Coordinates of C-alpha atoms in Angstrom, one line a residue:
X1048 CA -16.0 -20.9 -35.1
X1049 CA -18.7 -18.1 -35.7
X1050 CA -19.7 -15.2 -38.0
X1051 CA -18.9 -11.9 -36.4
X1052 CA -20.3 -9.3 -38.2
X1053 CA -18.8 -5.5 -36.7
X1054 CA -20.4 -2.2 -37.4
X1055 CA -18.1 0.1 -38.2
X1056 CA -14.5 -0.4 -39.0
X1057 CA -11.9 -0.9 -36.1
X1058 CA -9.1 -1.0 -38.3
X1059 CA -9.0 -4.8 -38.8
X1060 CA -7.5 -7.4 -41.7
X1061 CA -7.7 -11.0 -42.4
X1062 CA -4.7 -12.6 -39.4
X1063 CA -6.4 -9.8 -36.8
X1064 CA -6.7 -10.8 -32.7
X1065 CA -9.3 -9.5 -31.3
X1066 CA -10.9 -9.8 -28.0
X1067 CA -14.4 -10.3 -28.2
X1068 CA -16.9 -10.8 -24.9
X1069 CA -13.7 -12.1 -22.8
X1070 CA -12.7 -14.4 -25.2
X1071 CA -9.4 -14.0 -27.6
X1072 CA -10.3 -15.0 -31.5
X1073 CA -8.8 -14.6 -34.7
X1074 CA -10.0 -13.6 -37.6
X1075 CA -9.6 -15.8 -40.5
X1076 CA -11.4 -14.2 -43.1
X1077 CA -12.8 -10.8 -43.6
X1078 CA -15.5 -9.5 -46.5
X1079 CA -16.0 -5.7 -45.9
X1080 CA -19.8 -4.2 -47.4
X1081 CA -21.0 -1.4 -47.7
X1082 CA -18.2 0.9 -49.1
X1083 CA -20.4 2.6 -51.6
X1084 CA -23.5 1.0 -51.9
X1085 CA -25.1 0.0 -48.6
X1086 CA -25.5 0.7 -44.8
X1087 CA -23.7 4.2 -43.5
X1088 CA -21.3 2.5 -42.0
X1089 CA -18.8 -0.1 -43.1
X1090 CA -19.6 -3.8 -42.0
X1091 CA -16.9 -5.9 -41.6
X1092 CA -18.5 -9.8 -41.8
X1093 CA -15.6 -11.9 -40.4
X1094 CA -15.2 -15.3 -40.1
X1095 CA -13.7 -15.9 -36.3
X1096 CA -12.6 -18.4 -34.5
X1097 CA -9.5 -20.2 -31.6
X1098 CA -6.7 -20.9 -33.4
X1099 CA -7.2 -24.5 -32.6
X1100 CA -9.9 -24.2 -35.4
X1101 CA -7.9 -22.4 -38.2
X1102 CA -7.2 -26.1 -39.8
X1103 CA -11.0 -26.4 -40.0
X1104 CA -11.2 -23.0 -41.5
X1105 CA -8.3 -23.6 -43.9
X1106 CA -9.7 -27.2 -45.5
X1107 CA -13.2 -26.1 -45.2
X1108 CA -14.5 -28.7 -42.7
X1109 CA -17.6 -26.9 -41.9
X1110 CA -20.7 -25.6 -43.4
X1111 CA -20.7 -21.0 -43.3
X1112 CA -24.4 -21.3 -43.1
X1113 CA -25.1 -23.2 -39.9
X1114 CA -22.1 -21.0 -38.0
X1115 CA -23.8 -18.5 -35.4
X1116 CA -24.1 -15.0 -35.8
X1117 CA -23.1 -12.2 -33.9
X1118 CA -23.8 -8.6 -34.4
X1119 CA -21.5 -5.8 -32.5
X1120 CA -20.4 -2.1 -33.0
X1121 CA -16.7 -1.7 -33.3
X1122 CA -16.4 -0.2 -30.2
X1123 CA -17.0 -3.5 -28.4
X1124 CA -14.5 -5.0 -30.2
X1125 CA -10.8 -4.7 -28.6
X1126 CA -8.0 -5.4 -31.1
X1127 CA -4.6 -7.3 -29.8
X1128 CA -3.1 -7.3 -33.1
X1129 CA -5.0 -5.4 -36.3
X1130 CA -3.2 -7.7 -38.8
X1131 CA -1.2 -11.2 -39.8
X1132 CA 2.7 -10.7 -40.1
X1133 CA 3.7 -10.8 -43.6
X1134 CA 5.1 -14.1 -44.8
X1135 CA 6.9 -14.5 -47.7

């Protein structure tokens, strides 16, 4: 699990697969910045991770300060799927 944080905004939500540096992630939670006050760009910091590590994610098991950071430009970023399926 790791921080990704994307300049720019390549039409991702919180459920997204993306395929980052030859490795397939999922995004598990998304805070966008800077819509009016901020860089000129949106940044989009998400929270990524396998989906092995989603039950980590969900209960918390880990500490957001200690994961490591990466910094990309949207264009590096290659989406498989730009959102979670509804579920009702």
């Amino acid at each position: 699990m790791k921080q990704l944080i994307i300049h720019g905004d390549p039409g991702i939500r919180k459920g997204a697969i993306i395929d980052y540096d030859g490795e397939e992630l999922v995004c598990f939670g998304i805070n966008r910045n800077g819509e009016w006050h901020g860089p000129e760009t949106v940044q989009l910091w998400c929270t990524v991770g396998t989906e092995d590590e989603y039950e980590d994610y969900e209960k918390r098991n880990y500490v957001p300060h200690f994961l490591d950071v990466d910094r990309v430009d949207a264009d590096a970023v290659d989406v498989i799927r730009p959102k979670a399926d509804l579920a009702l």
